[in-house]
Amino acid sequence: MWSLPTSEGESATAHFFLGAGDEGLGTHGIDMRTEESDSELLEDEEDEVLPEPQIIVGICAMTKKSKSKPMTQILERLCRFDYLTVIILGEDVILNEPVENWPSCHCLISFHSKGFPLDKAVAYSKLRNPFLINDLAMQYYIQDRREVYRILQEEGIDLPRYAVLNRDPAQPEECNLIEGEDQVEVNGAVFPKPFVEKPVSAEDHNVYIYYPSSAGGGSQRLFRKIGSRSSVYSPESSVRKTGSYIYEEFMPTDGTDVKVYTVGPDYAHAEARKSPALDGKVERDSEGKEIRYPVMLTAMEKLVARKVCVAFKQTVCGFDLLRANGHSFVCDVNGFSFVKNSMKYYDDCAKILGNTIMRELAPQFQIPWSIPTEAEDIPIVPTTSGTMMELRCVIAIIRHGDRTPKQKMKMEVTHPRFFTLFEKHGGYKTGKLKLKRPEQLQEVLDITRLLLAELQKEPGGEIEEKTGKLEQLKSVLEMYGHFSGINRKVQLTYYPHGVKASNEGQDPQREGLTPSLLLVLKWGGELTPAGRVQAEELGRAFRCMYPGGQGDYAGFPGCGLLRLHSTFRHDLKIYASDEGRVQMTAAAFAKGLLALEGELTPILVQMVKSANMNGLLDSDGDSLSSCQHRVKARLHHILQQDAPFGPEDYDQLAPTGSTSLLNSMATIQNPVKICDQVFSLIENLTHQIRERMQDPESVDLQLYHSETLELMLQRWSKLERDFRQKSGRYDISKIPDIYDCVKYDVQHNGSLGLQGTAELLHLSKALADVVIPQEYGISREEKLEIAVGFCLPLLRKILLDLQRTHEDESVNKLHPL
């Protein structure tokens, strides 16, 4: 031991332990203790004092860990304890010297990382028997996720529902795994997608999450951070076929993970970071460090931290928490792990470790030692300062973005194959059946193809289904080349005496009436690429309403809200109805709002709650109020008069004097004449499309969003058939559909150069601007009565949410200090 002269005004004692070199230092370790003042040192030199007994703390880990910034910071602070000397066992010694040659120590801080010889560390601890800060034998278990889960389960700690699939590398086929399209069954336990697949080795970070086909399918592949990425989306939907894995249910956590760091059973520091599964982009600060936010743990979570620390016998221990549905689940235990970049944590950690070592070893060294009385439970790190005003709630109600026109086709089917399908999916229980899942739609497509093939062989054969309708069924089901499950559905309804007989009210006792099914195919109404862009832009704009997104952050608007979301101060919840277009709009909105990147599927699965929104705004067409029926009848009556609008029509139709209504009525003048014009424009349009279809150059013409000319024609001919009834009167309820279709074609299929679409848009818009708002009430009183019926459930929900933010303590909040 030598004393080193140092710069003026301070003196230091450095203890060098000679031994095999580490990074050319010729040392096993250094103790950096700075004496408090010069005067003490001078006194020491005058009175020959006996050397103080020293407790030697050995650090035994790979250089990357033992020389890391957090370790250095903590060891510097640990050395301020009067009786502690820290030595670092060099990597060269650990790897190449027998344990008998390792320097001895009284307390050992040793932990496994890649390349670390855990067996030698265990042998050393048997030889010297030091006080272990982190138990070594338990570190074997931490390397195996199966063992980690077993221990957590034995301790009664909540973890996701899981099953283990062990594969023998020699016979990988022999294992209890049954894979379905939207689920796997492992040893009899069924895991519907989304589920997580983790390799059993904790050293293997290639964790995959598989998404349901209703959200777009595919999988997210997580890995050890590389630069700015921690995961990547893949279209692959099948699970891995070699290796052993844990399968577990996916927890909906609002896109954040909570990392907890214990230092002994009574101290836990927690911080949140963006979940790597969300979009795989690592958020980094100006210094390039991953952005994390201090989080408060609940009393239950502190108890979990205590249990994990004690069960795994790791004083310094990191583990991951998933907060989902008001519960906290442990999904990973990492063993020895320090918080990065928190001075407060470095102080606390060194203080707790020093006190722990002294409490254990001081008595046998006859060191007078009493534990400092200051409280140690400081489990939270204060961050933001400033005025104590807190935004508690923002509620927005958002319509979905631009969509394709909604369409449906009906056909009566009698072929036995359709009845078999109906029975297979339990249609006879209620007499009705909805088929939405990809494998179900595939079955319908298979039947359709078979029937068409048989019809080609013998046109006059047994098959009663109309070729034209089957062709249409086939072309709609074949759109996009895959079923993404969100955009098409087939409904089958059973008619015991045939559809015609039931509709025409024929006597069911008549002979020769056979049962049939009414097949209704619905498609369209999907979010278009333009709709996605709209939703994402809206999210970006929405972000800027929050303060903190101006000034310094002008180059990156809305930064204030982004920092807020991650601090967990706000439980951001995005609810969407189960309609595909609404779900995708919500995901695109979240992507813009939270500055995420990449595919919508992972965002959809994690951020968007598919709440049962039915009845919150849209009432079923079947359950219209009597007031609405009265209004509709009056509206249709007025719009079927073949005469220019007179003053009494203005009083009757526009009593509220709304400007847009008055303008539209001025454009229309005679409603029947305008309907005549609209009808002839539609006839002209279908004629042009038919001509275009005869043109050999247009055979494979792809329209917007992979529609074909044939499908476009079907869309318009249906409107042509339905708009003018047999009586020659017009069906006013078709006007919104006509407007919807022509607006779509003008926006997206303008390149076809069809004549008359601009005029059709102008006229149908004038009609729609009267029909659509007035169906919801003509007078003020009617408007209010109908609106109350629609909006009350939603307004009640909003009111409840506003009240909840006052009382609810289960939301994640930042520490108020």
Short mmCIF file of N, CA and C in Angstrom, two decimals, residues 584-699:
data_model
loop_
_atom_site.label_atom_id
_atom_site.label_comp_id
_atom_site.label_asym_id
_atom_site.label_seq_id
_atom_site.Cartn_x
_atom_site.Cartn_y
_atom_site.Cartn_z
N MET A 584 -58.46 0.87 -37.78
CA MET A 584 -57.27 1.32 -38.50
C MET A 584 -57.08 2.83 -38.39
N THR A 585 -58.21 3.58 -38.39
CA THR A 585 -58.12 5.04 -38.20
C THR A 585 -57.50 5.32 -36.83
N ALA A 586 -57.97 4.57 -35.82
CA ALA A 586 -57.48 4.79 -34.46
C ALA A 586 -55.98 4.51 -34.38
N ALA A 587 -55.54 3.43 -35.05
CA ALA A 587 -54.12 3.09 -35.01
C ALA A 587 -53.29 4.15 -35.72
N ALA A 588 -53.80 4.64 -36.87
CA ALA A 588 -53.06 5.65 -37.62
C ALA A 588 -53.01 6.96 -36.82
N PHE A 589 -54.12 7.27 -36.12
CA PHE A 589 -54.17 8.47 -35.29
C PHE A 589 -53.12 8.36 -34.16
N ALA A 590 -53.07 7.19 -33.52
CA ALA A 590 -52.10 6.98 -32.44
C ALA A 590 -50.69 7.11 -32.98
N LYS A 591 -50.48 6.62 -34.20
CA LYS A 591 -49.15 6.68 -34.81
C LYS A 591 -48.70 8.14 -34.96
N GLY A 592 -49.62 8.99 -35.42
CA GLY A 592 -49.29 10.41 -35.58
C GLY A 592 -49.17 11.11 -34.24
N LEU A 593 -50.07 10.77 -33.32
CA LEU A 593 -50.10 11.45 -32.02
C LEU A 593 -48.83 11.17 -31.23
N LEU A 594 -48.35 9.92 -31.30
CA LEU A 594 -47.22 9.53 -30.45
C LEU A 594 -45.92 9.42 -31.24
N ALA A 595 -45.92 9.91 -32.48
CA ALA A 595 -44.71 9.90 -33.32
C ALA A 595 -44.11 8.51 -33.43
N LEU A 596 -44.95 7.53 -33.76
CA LEU A 596 -44.46 6.16 -33.95
C LEU A 596 -44.10 5.97 -35.41
N GLU A 597 -43.49 4.82 -35.71
CA GLU A 597 -43.07 4.55 -37.09
C GLU A 597 -43.56 3.18 -37.51
N GLY A 598 -43.58 2.96 -38.82
CA GLY A 598 -43.78 1.59 -39.32
C GLY A 598 -45.23 1.17 -39.46
N GLU A 599 -45.46 -0.14 -39.34
CA GLU A 599 -46.76 -0.75 -39.63
C GLU A 599 -47.82 -0.37 -38.60
N LEU A 600 -49.10 -0.45 -39.04
CA LEU A 600 -50.18 -0.14 -38.10
C LEU A 600 -50.55 -1.32 -37.20
N THR A 601 -50.28 -2.56 -37.68
CA THR A 601 -50.74 -3.73 -36.90
C THR A 601 -50.26 -3.73 -35.45
N PRO A 602 -48.93 -3.59 -35.18
CA PRO A 602 -48.48 -3.63 -33.78
C PRO A 602 -49.10 -2.49 -32.95
N ILE A 603 -49.28 -1.34 -33.58
CA ILE A 603 -49.85 -0.20 -32.86
C ILE A 603 -51.30 -0.51 -32.51
N LEU A 604 -52.00 -1.09 -33.48
CA LEU A 604 -53.41 -1.43 -33.28
C LEU A 604 -53.56 -2.39 -32.11
N VAL A 605 -52.72 -3.45 -32.10
CA VAL A 605 -52.88 -4.47 -31.07
C VAL A 605 -52.58 -3.91 -29.68
N GLN A 606 -51.61 -2.96 -29.59
CA GLN A 606 -51.22 -2.51 -28.25
C GLN A 606 -51.92 -1.26 -27.78
N MET A 607 -52.21 -0.34 -28.70
CA MET A 607 -52.71 0.96 -28.24
C MET A 607 -54.22 1.08 -28.31
N VAL A 608 -54.86 0.33 -29.21
CA VAL A 608 -56.29 0.58 -29.43
C VAL A 608 -57.12 -0.46 -28.69
N LYS A 609 -57.94 0.02 -27.76
CA LYS A 609 -58.82 -0.89 -27.04
C LYS A 609 -60.05 -1.10 -27.91
N SER A 610 -60.35 -2.37 -28.21
CA SER A 610 -61.54 -2.62 -29.01
C SER A 610 -62.69 -2.69 -28.03
N ALA A 611 -63.20 -1.53 -27.66
CA ALA A 611 -64.26 -1.51 -26.67
C ALA A 611 -65.56 -1.79 -27.39
N ASN A 612 -66.56 -2.19 -26.65
CA ASN A 612 -67.86 -2.35 -27.28
C ASN A 612 -68.49 -0.98 -27.39
N MET A 613 -68.28 -0.34 -28.53
CA MET A 613 -68.78 1.03 -28.69
C MET A 613 -70.19 0.99 -29.25
N ASN A 614 -70.68 -0.21 -29.57
CA ASN A 614 -71.98 -0.26 -30.21
C ASN A 614 -73.01 0.39 -29.31
N GLY A 615 -73.84 1.21 -29.92
CA GLY A 615 -74.85 1.87 -29.11
C GLY A 615 -74.33 3.16 -28.50
N LEU A 616 -73.03 3.44 -28.60
CA LEU A 616 -72.55 4.71 -28.04
C LEU A 616 -72.87 5.85 -28.99
N LEU A 617 -72.87 5.59 -30.28
CA LEU A 617 -73.26 6.66 -31.22
C LEU A 617 -74.18 6.16 -32.33
N ASP A 618 -73.89 4.96 -32.84
CA ASP A 618 -74.68 4.54 -34.00
C ASP A 618 -75.77 3.60 -33.55
N SER A 619 -77.02 4.01 -33.72
CA SER A 619 -78.09 3.08 -33.38
C SER A 619 -78.35 2.23 -34.61
N ASP A 620 -78.87 1.03 -34.42
CA ASP A 620 -79.13 0.17 -35.57
C ASP A 620 -80.22 0.78 -36.43
N GLY A 621 -80.14 0.54 -37.73
CA GLY A 621 -81.20 1.00 -38.62
C GLY A 621 -82.54 0.39 -38.24
N ASP A 622 -82.51 -0.82 -37.66
CA ASP A 622 -83.76 -1.52 -37.34
C ASP A 622 -84.51 -0.82 -36.21
N SER A 623 -83.76 -0.13 -35.34
CA SER A 623 -84.41 0.39 -34.14
C SER A 623 -84.61 1.90 -34.21
N LEU A 624 -85.06 2.41 -35.36
CA LEU A 624 -85.28 3.85 -35.47
C LEU A 624 -86.44 4.27 -34.57
N SER A 625 -86.31 5.47 -34.00
CA SER A 625 -87.39 5.94 -33.12
C SER A 625 -88.60 6.33 -33.97
N SER A 626 -89.74 6.39 -33.33
CA SER A 626 -90.96 6.74 -34.06
C SER A 626 -90.81 8.15 -34.64
N CYS A 627 -90.10 9.01 -33.90
CA CYS A 627 -89.89 10.38 -34.37
C CYS A 627 -89.13 10.35 -35.70
N GLN A 628 -88.11 9.47 -35.77
CA GLN A 628 -87.32 9.39 -37.00
C GLN A 628 -88.15 8.89 -38.18
N HIS A 629 -89.02 7.90 -37.89
CA HIS A 629 -89.88 7.39 -38.96
C HIS A 629 -90.79 8.50 -39.48
N ARG A 630 -91.36 9.27 -38.57
CA ARG A 630 -92.25 10.38 -38.98
C ARG A 630 -91.49 11.38 -39.85
N VAL A 631 -90.27 11.72 -39.40
CA VAL A 631 -89.47 12.70 -40.12
C VAL A 631 -89.13 12.19 -41.52
N LYS A 632 -88.70 10.91 -41.59
CA LYS A 632 -88.31 10.34 -42.89
C LYS A 632 -89.48 10.38 -43.87
N ALA A 633 -90.66 9.98 -43.38
CA ALA A 633 -91.84 9.93 -44.25
C ALA A 633 -92.14 11.33 -44.80
N ARG A 634 -92.07 12.35 -43.91
CA ARG A 634 -92.38 13.71 -44.33
C ARG A 634 -91.35 14.20 -45.37
N LEU A 635 -90.09 13.88 -45.09
CA LEU A 635 -88.99 14.31 -45.97
C LEU A 635 -89.17 13.69 -47.36
N HIS A 636 -89.44 12.37 -47.39
CA HIS A 636 -89.58 11.69 -48.68
C HIS A 636 -90.79 12.24 -49.44
N HIS A 637 -91.85 12.56 -48.69
CA HIS A 637 -93.05 13.10 -49.34
C HIS A 637 -92.72 14.42 -50.04
N ILE A 638 -92.01 15.32 -49.32
CA ILE A 638 -91.68 16.64 -49.89
C ILE A 638 -90.80 16.49 -51.12
N LEU A 639 -89.83 15.54 -51.05
CA LEU A 639 -88.85 15.43 -52.13
C LEU A 639 -89.39 14.65 -53.33
N GLN A 640 -90.65 14.16 -53.23
CA GLN A 640 -91.20 13.43 -54.38
C GLN A 640 -92.25 14.27 -55.12
N GLN A 641 -92.26 15.60 -54.86
CA GLN A 641 -93.21 16.48 -55.55
C GLN A 641 -92.56 17.03 -56.83
N ASP A 642 -93.26 16.80 -57.92
CA ASP A 642 -92.73 17.25 -59.20
C ASP A 642 -93.12 18.71 -59.44
N ALA A 643 -92.54 19.60 -58.64
CA ALA A 643 -92.84 21.04 -58.78
C ALA A 643 -91.73 21.81 -58.10
N PRO A 644 -91.47 23.04 -58.54
CA PRO A 644 -90.42 23.83 -57.89
C PRO A 644 -90.78 24.09 -56.43
N PHE A 645 -89.75 24.19 -55.56
CA PHE A 645 -90.00 24.49 -54.15
C PHE A 645 -90.69 25.85 -54.03
N GLY A 646 -91.80 25.89 -53.27
CA GLY A 646 -92.46 27.16 -53.01
C GLY A 646 -92.17 27.60 -51.59
N PRO A 647 -92.68 28.80 -51.20
CA PRO A 647 -92.41 29.31 -49.85
C PRO A 647 -92.82 28.33 -48.76
N GLU A 648 -93.97 27.61 -48.97
CA GLU A 648 -94.41 26.68 -47.90
C GLU A 648 -93.45 25.49 -47.78
N ASP A 649 -92.80 25.09 -48.92
CA ASP A 649 -91.81 24.01 -48.85
C ASP A 649 -90.60 24.45 -48.03
N TYR A 650 -90.21 25.72 -48.20
CA TYR A 650 -89.08 26.23 -47.41
C TYR A 650 -89.43 26.20 -45.92
N ASP A 651 -90.69 26.59 -45.59
CA ASP A 651 -91.10 26.55 -44.18
C ASP A 651 -91.10 25.12 -43.67
N GLN A 652 -91.58 24.21 -44.53
CA GLN A 652 -91.72 22.81 -44.10
C GLN A 652 -90.37 22.12 -43.96
N LEU A 653 -89.46 22.41 -44.91
CA LEU A 653 -88.21 21.64 -45.00
C LEU A 653 -87.07 22.32 -44.26
N ALA A 654 -87.09 23.65 -44.18
CA ALA A 654 -85.95 24.35 -43.56
C ALA A 654 -86.42 25.36 -42.51
N PRO A 655 -87.20 24.90 -41.51
CA PRO A 655 -87.72 25.86 -40.53
C PRO A 655 -86.61 26.53 -39.72
N THR A 656 -85.42 25.88 -39.65
CA THR A 656 -84.35 26.46 -38.83
C THR A 656 -83.55 27.50 -39.62
N GLY A 657 -83.81 27.63 -40.92
CA GLY A 657 -83.14 28.64 -41.74
C GLY A 657 -81.65 28.39 -41.93
N SER A 658 -81.24 27.12 -41.90
CA SER A 658 -79.81 26.81 -42.07
C SER A 658 -79.32 27.22 -43.47
N THR A 659 -78.16 27.91 -43.50
CA THR A 659 -77.66 28.45 -44.78
C THR A 659 -77.43 27.35 -45.80
N SER A 660 -76.78 26.23 -45.39
CA SER A 660 -76.43 25.20 -46.37
C SER A 660 -77.71 24.59 -46.95
N LEU A 661 -78.74 24.46 -46.13
CA LEU A 661 -80.01 23.91 -46.61
C LEU A 661 -80.64 24.83 -47.64
N LEU A 662 -80.68 26.12 -47.31
CA LEU A 662 -81.31 27.08 -48.22
C LEU A 662 -80.56 27.12 -49.56
N ASN A 663 -79.22 27.08 -49.50
CA ASN A 663 -78.41 27.06 -50.73
C ASN A 663 -78.72 25.82 -51.57
N SER A 664 -78.79 24.66 -50.89
CA SER A 664 -79.04 23.41 -51.62
C SER A 664 -80.42 23.44 -52.27
N MET A 665 -81.42 23.94 -51.51
CA MET A 665 -82.77 23.98 -52.08
C MET A 665 -82.82 24.91 -53.29
N ALA A 666 -82.04 26.01 -53.22
CA ALA A 666 -82.00 26.94 -54.36
C ALA A 666 -81.40 26.25 -55.58
N THR A 667 -80.39 25.38 -55.35
CA THR A 667 -79.77 24.63 -56.46
C THR A 667 -80.77 23.63 -57.05
N ILE A 668 -81.51 22.95 -56.15
CA ILE A 668 -82.39 21.87 -56.58
C ILE A 668 -83.62 22.40 -57.34
N GLN A 669 -84.30 23.37 -56.73
CA GLN A 669 -85.56 23.93 -57.25
C GLN A 669 -86.64 22.85 -57.38
N ASN A 670 -86.58 21.97 -58.40
CA ASN A 670 -87.58 20.90 -58.50
C ASN A 670 -86.92 19.56 -58.20
N PRO A 671 -87.26 18.95 -57.05
CA PRO A 671 -86.53 17.73 -56.64
C PRO A 671 -86.66 16.58 -57.64
N VAL A 672 -87.86 16.38 -58.21
CA VAL A 672 -88.04 15.24 -59.11
C VAL A 672 -87.21 15.44 -60.39
N LYS A 673 -87.19 16.69 -60.89
CA LYS A 673 -86.40 16.97 -62.11
C LYS A 673 -84.91 16.65 -61.84
N ILE A 674 -84.43 17.04 -60.65
CA ILE A 674 -83.03 16.77 -60.32
C ILE A 674 -82.79 15.26 -60.24
N CYS A 675 -83.74 14.52 -59.64
CA CYS A 675 -83.59 13.06 -59.55
C CYS A 675 -83.57 12.45 -60.96
N ASP A 676 -84.41 13.00 -61.86
CA ASP A 676 -84.38 12.53 -63.25
C ASP A 676 -82.98 12.70 -63.84
N GLN A 677 -82.40 13.89 -63.61
CA GLN A 677 -81.07 14.17 -64.15
C GLN A 677 -80.03 13.22 -63.55
N VAL A 678 -80.13 13.03 -62.22
CA VAL A 678 -79.18 12.13 -61.54
C VAL A 678 -79.29 10.74 -62.13
N PHE A 679 -80.56 10.29 -62.34
CA PHE A 679 -80.75 8.94 -62.85
C PHE A 679 -80.14 8.78 -64.24
N SER A 680 -80.37 9.79 -65.13
CA SER A 680 -79.83 9.63 -66.49
C SER A 680 -78.30 9.72 -66.48
N LEU A 681 -77.75 10.50 -65.54
CA LEU A 681 -76.27 10.55 -65.44
C LEU A 681 -75.72 9.18 -65.00
N ILE A 682 -76.46 8.49 -64.10
CA ILE A 682 -75.99 7.15 -63.65
C ILE A 682 -76.08 6.17 -64.83
N GLU A 683 -77.19 6.24 -65.59
CA GLU A 683 -77.33 5.35 -66.76
C GLU A 683 -76.16 5.58 -67.73
N ASN A 684 -75.86 6.84 -67.95
CA ASN A 684 -74.77 7.20 -68.86
C ASN A 684 -73.43 6.66 -68.33
N LEU A 685 -73.26 6.74 -67.00
CA LEU A 685 -72.01 6.28 -66.37
C LEU A 685 -71.85 4.77 -66.54
N THR A 686 -72.92 3.99 -66.27
CA THR A 686 -72.80 2.52 -66.40
C THR A 686 -72.55 2.16 -67.87
N HIS A 687 -73.15 2.91 -68.78
CA HIS A 687 -72.93 2.66 -70.21
C HIS A 687 -71.44 2.86 -70.57
N GLN A 688 -70.86 3.95 -70.04
CA GLN A 688 -69.43 4.22 -70.31
C GLN A 688 -68.54 3.11 -69.74
N ILE A 689 -68.90 2.63 -68.54
CA ILE A 689 -68.06 1.58 -67.91
C ILE A 689 -68.15 0.30 -68.74
N ARG A 690 -69.38 -0.04 -69.22
CA ARG A 690 -69.53 -1.25 -70.06
C ARG A 690 -68.68 -1.13 -71.31
N GLU A 691 -68.71 0.03 -71.93
CA GLU A 691 -67.91 0.24 -73.15
C GLU A 691 -66.43 0.06 -72.85
N ARG A 692 -66.02 0.62 -71.71
CA ARG A 692 -64.61 0.52 -71.31
C ARG A 692 -64.21 -0.94 -71.11
N MET A 693 -65.17 -1.75 -70.59
CA MET A 693 -64.87 -3.17 -70.34
C MET A 693 -64.70 -3.95 -71.65
N GLN A 694 -65.37 -3.47 -72.73
CA GLN A 694 -65.22 -4.14 -74.04
C GLN A 694 -63.85 -3.86 -74.65
N ASP A 695 -63.25 -2.73 -74.21
CA ASP A 695 -61.97 -2.30 -74.78
C ASP A 695 -60.84 -3.23 -74.31
N PRO A 696 -60.17 -3.92 -75.26
CA PRO A 696 -59.13 -4.90 -74.86
C PRO A 696 -58.04 -4.28 -73.98
N GLU A 697 -57.78 -3.00 -74.16
CA GLU A 697 -56.70 -2.37 -73.38
C GLU A 697 -57.07 -2.22 -71.90
N SER A 698 -58.38 -2.27 -71.62
CA SER A 698 -58.82 -2.04 -70.23
C SER A 698 -59.04 -3.34 -69.47
N VAL A 699 -58.70 -4.48 -70.08
CA VAL A 699 -59.04 -5.77 -69.46
C VAL A 699 -58.53 -5.86 -68.01
#
